[in-house]
Tab-separated table of C-alpha atoms in Angstrom:
chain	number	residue	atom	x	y	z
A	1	UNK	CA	171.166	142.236	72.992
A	2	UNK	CA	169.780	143.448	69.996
A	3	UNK	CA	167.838	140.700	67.959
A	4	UNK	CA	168.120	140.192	63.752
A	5	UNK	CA	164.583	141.779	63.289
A	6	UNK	CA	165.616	144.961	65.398
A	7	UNK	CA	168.857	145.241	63.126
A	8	UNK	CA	166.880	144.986	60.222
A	9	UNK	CA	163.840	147.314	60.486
A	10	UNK	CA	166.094	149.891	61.784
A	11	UNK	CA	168.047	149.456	59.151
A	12	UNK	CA	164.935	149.721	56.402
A	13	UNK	CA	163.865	152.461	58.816
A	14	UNK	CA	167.418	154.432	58.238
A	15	UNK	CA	166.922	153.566	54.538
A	16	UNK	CA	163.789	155.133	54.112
A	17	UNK	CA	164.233	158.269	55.993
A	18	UNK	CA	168.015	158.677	54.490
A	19	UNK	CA	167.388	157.733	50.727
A	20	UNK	CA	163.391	157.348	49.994
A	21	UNK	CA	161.497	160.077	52.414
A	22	UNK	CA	164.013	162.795	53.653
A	23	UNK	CA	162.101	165.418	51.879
A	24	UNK	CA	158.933	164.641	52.803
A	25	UNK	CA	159.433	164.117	56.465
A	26	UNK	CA	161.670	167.488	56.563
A	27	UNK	CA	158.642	169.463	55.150
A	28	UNK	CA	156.147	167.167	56.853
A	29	UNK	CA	157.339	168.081	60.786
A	30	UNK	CA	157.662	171.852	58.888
A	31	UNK	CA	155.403	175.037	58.602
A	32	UNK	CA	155.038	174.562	55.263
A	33	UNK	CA	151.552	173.932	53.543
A	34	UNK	CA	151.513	170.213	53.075
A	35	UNK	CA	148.597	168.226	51.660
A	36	UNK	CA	145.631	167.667	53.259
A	37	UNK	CA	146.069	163.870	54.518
A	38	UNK	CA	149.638	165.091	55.367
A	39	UNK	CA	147.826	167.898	57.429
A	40	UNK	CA	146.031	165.355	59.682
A	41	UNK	CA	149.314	163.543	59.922
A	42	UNK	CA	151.128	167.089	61.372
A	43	UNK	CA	148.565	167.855	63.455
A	44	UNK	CA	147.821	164.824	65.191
A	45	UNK	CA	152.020	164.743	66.016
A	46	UNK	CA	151.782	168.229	67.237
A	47	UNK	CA	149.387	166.988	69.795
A	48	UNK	CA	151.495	163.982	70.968
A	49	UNK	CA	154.490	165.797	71.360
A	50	UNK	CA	152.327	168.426	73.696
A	51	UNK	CA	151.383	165.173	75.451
A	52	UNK	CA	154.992	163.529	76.254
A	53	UNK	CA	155.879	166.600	76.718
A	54	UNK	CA	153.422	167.545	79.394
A	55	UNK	CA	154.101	164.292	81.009
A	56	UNK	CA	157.693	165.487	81.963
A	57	UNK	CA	157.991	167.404	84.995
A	58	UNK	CA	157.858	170.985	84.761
A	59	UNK	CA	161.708	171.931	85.701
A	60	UNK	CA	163.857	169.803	83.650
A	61	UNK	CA	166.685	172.194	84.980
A	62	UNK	CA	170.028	169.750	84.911
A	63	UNK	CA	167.869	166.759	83.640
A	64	UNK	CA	169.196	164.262	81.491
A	65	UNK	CA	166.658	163.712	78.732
A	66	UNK	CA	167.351	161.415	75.845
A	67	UNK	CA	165.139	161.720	73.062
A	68	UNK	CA	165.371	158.342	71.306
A	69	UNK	CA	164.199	158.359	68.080
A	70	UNK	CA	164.323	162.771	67.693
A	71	UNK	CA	163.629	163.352	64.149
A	72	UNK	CA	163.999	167.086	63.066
A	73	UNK	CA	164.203	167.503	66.843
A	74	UNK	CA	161.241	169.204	67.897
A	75	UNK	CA	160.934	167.751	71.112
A	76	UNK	CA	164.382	167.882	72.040
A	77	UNK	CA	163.887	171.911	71.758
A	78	UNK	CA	161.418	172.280	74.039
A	79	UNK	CA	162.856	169.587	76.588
A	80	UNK	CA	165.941	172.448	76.559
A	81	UNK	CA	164.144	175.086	76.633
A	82	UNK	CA	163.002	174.154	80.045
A	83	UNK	CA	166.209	173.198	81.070
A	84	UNK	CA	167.133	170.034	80.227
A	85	UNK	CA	170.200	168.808	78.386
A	86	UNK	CA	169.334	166.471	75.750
A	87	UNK	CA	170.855	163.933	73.785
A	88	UNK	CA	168.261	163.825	70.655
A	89	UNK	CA	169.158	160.380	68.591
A	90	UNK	CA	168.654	159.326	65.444
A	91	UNK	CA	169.452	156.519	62.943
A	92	UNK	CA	168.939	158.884	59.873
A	93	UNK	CA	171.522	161.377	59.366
A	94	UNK	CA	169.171	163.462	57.061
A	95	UNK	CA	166.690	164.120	59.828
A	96	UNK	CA	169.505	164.586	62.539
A	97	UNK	CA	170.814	167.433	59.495
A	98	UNK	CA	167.693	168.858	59.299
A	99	UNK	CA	167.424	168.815	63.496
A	100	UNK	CA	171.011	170.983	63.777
A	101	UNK	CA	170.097	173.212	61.090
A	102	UNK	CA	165.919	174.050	62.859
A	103	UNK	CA	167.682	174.281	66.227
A	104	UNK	CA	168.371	177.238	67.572
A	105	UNK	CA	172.287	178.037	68.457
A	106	UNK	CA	171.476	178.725	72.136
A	107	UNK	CA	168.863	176.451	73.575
A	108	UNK	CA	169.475	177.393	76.959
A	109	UNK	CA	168.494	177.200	79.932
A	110	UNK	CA	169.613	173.545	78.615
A	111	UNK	CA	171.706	171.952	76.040
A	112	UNK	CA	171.283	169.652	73.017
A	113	UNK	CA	173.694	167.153	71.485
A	114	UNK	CA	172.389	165.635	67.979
A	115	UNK	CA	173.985	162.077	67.227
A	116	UNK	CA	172.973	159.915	64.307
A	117	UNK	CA	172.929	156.257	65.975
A	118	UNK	CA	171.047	153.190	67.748
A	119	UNK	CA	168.976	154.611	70.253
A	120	UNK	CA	169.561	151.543	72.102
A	121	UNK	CA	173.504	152.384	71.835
A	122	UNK	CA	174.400	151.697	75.504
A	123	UNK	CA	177.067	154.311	74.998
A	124	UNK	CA	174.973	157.080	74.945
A	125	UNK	CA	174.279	156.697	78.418
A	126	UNK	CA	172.172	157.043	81.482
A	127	UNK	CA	169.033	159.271	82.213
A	128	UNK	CA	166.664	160.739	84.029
A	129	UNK	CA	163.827	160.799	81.342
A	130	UNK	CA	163.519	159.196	78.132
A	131	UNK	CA	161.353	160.270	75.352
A	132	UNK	CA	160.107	158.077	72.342
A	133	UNK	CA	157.817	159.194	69.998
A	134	UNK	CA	157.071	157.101	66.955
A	135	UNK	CA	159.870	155.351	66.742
A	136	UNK	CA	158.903	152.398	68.172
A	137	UNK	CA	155.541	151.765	65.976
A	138	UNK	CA	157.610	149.761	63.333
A	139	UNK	CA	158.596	147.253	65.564
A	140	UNK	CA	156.674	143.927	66.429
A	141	UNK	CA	155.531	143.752	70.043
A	142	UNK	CA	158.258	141.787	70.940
A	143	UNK	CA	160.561	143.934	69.825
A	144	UNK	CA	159.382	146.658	71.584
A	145	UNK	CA	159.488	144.925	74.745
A	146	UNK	CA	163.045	144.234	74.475
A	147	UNK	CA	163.630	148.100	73.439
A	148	UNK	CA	161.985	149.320	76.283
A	149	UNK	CA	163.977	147.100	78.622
A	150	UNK	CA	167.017	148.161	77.075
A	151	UNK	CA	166.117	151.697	78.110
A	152	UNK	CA	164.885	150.879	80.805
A	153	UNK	CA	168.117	150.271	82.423
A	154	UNK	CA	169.456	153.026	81.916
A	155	UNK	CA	166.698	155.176	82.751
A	156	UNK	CA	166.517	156.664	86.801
A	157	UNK	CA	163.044	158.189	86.280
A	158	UNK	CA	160.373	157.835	83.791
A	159	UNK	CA	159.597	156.567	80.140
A	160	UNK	CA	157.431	158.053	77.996
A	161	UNK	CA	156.908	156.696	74.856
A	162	UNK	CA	154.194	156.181	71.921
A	163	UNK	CA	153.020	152.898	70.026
A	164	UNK	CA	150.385	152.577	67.361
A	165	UNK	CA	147.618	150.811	69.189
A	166	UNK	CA	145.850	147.557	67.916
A	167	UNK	CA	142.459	149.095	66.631
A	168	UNK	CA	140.153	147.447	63.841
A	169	UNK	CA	140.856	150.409	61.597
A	170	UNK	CA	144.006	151.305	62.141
A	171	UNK	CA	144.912	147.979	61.274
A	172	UNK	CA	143.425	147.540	57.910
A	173	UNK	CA	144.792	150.818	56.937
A	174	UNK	CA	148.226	149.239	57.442
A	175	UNK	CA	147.591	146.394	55.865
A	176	UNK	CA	146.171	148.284	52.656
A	177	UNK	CA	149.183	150.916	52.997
A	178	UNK	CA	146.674	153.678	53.305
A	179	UNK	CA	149.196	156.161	55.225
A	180	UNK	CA	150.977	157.384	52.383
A	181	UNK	CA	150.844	157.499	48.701
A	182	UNK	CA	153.110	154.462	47.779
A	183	UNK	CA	155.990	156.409	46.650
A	184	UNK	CA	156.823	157.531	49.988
A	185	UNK	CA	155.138	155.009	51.966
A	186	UNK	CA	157.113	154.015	55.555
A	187	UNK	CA	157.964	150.855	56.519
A	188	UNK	CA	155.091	148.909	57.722
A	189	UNK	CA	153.870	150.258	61.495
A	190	UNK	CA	152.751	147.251	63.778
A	191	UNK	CA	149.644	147.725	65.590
A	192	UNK	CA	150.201	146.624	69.259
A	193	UNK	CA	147.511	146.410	72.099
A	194	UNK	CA	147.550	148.230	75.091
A	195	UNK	CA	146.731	145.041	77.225
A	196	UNK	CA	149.680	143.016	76.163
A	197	UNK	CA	152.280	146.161	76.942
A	198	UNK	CA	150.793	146.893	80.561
A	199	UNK	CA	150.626	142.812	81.416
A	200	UNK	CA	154.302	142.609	79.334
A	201	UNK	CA	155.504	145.799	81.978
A	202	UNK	CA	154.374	143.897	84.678
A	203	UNK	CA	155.573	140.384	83.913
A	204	UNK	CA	158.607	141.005	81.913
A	205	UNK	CA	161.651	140.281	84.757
A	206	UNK	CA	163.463	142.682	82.920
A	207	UNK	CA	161.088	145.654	83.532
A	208	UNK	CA	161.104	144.716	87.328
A	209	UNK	CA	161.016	147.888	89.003
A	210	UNK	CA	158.646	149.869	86.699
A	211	UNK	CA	154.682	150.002	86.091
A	212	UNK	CA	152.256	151.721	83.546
A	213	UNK	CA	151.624	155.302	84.415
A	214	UNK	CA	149.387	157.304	82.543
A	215	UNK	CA	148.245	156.703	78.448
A	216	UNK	CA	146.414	158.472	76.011
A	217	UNK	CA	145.746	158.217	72.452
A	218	UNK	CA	145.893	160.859	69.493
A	219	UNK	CA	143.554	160.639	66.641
A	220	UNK	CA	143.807	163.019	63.779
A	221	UNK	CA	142.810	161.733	60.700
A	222	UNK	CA	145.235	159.694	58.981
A	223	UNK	CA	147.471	159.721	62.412
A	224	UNK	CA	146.727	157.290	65.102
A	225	UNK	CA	149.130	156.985	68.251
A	226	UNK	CA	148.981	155.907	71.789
A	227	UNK	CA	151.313	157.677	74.367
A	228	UNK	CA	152.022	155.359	77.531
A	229	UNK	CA	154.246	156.616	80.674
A	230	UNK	CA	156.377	153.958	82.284
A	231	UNK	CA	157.619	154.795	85.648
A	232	UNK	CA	159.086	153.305	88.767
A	233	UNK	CA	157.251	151.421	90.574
């Protein structure tokens, strides 16, 4: 069941990205030249999605891959260029636009199917694989616990998914709202720590069945993010 504070931060979240940011995050996850900080920003998601990526296995030939949270759909690409079919969601219909417009008409080997949604929308159904990246750092670590049980069950194979991890610096540059000029600043990320997710995965009676698999953290300049695979146990 989704909770009040879920509803609204994805709702601020679809706000922002739909009304406030659209442009900026369209020519942010783009080729063209950006500003510096921006820069840091591009390149340190460039490396995560190699990561998650990498951290799927290598034939995703008549895999089910939902990519929960897909942005201008990057990820999804690749995932169906390999094989897989993927449902890429997302609550903001500008990025989901901008997704169908970068992707190419044939992905094949595999398929993609853009939807502007709740990646949490039961209805989109079951997987093997389930990618998440960055769309879970705006949520309190509650929050995310509930998310991830949520796709858990519905998952038959492995989670892979990013949060922004509890650091001394990363969290004063959140709380300053150092990320972005204020203009175009996001909705405020919430630093989580790694030690409360793995004992959370292994306590929570809703995640019975799965344990932490590998993690790793990106750090580009103004772009910190931790990657953390979930499989069953």
């Amino acid at each position: 069941m989704l909770t009040t504070t879920y509803v609204e931060r994805r709702q601020r979240l679809e706000t922002y990205f739909d009304r406030t940011a659209s442009d900026t995050w369209a020519q942010l996850t783009s080729t063209a030249p950006v500003s510096k900080i921006r820069a840091t920003v591009r390149a340190g998601r460039d490396q995560m999605r190699e990561i998650l990526v990498s951290w799927l296995p290598e034939s995703l030939t008549a895999k089910r891959i939902l990519d929960a949270g897909c942005g201008t759909g990057a990820l999804a690409v690749i995932a169906a260029h390999r094989g897989a079919d993927v449902v890429a969601v997302d609550v903001a219909a500008s990025l989901v636009s901008v997704a169908g417009e970068r992707a190419p008409i044939d992905p094949a080997p595999g398929t993609i199917d853009f939807r502007v949604g709740d990646m949490l929308d039961p209805a989109h159904g079951s997987y093997d694989h389930i990618v998440s990246m960055d769309s879970l750092i705006h949520y309190p670590r509650d929050e995310i616990m509930t998310a991830l049980a949520s796709l858990a069950s519905r998952c038959t194979g492995s989670i892979v998914f990013t949060f922004a991890p509890k650091t001394p610096l990363l969290t004063v540059m959140h709380a300053v709202g150092l990320l972005f000029p204020r203009s175009d600043r996001a909705p405020a990320i919430e630093p989580v720590s790694e030690a409360f997710l793995r004992k959370s995965v292994a306590s929570d009676p809703r995640m019975a069945g799965w344990k932490v698999g590998r993690s790793a953290r990106v750090v580009s300049g103004f772009y910190t993010s931790q990657a953390m695979e979930l499989v069953r146990a």
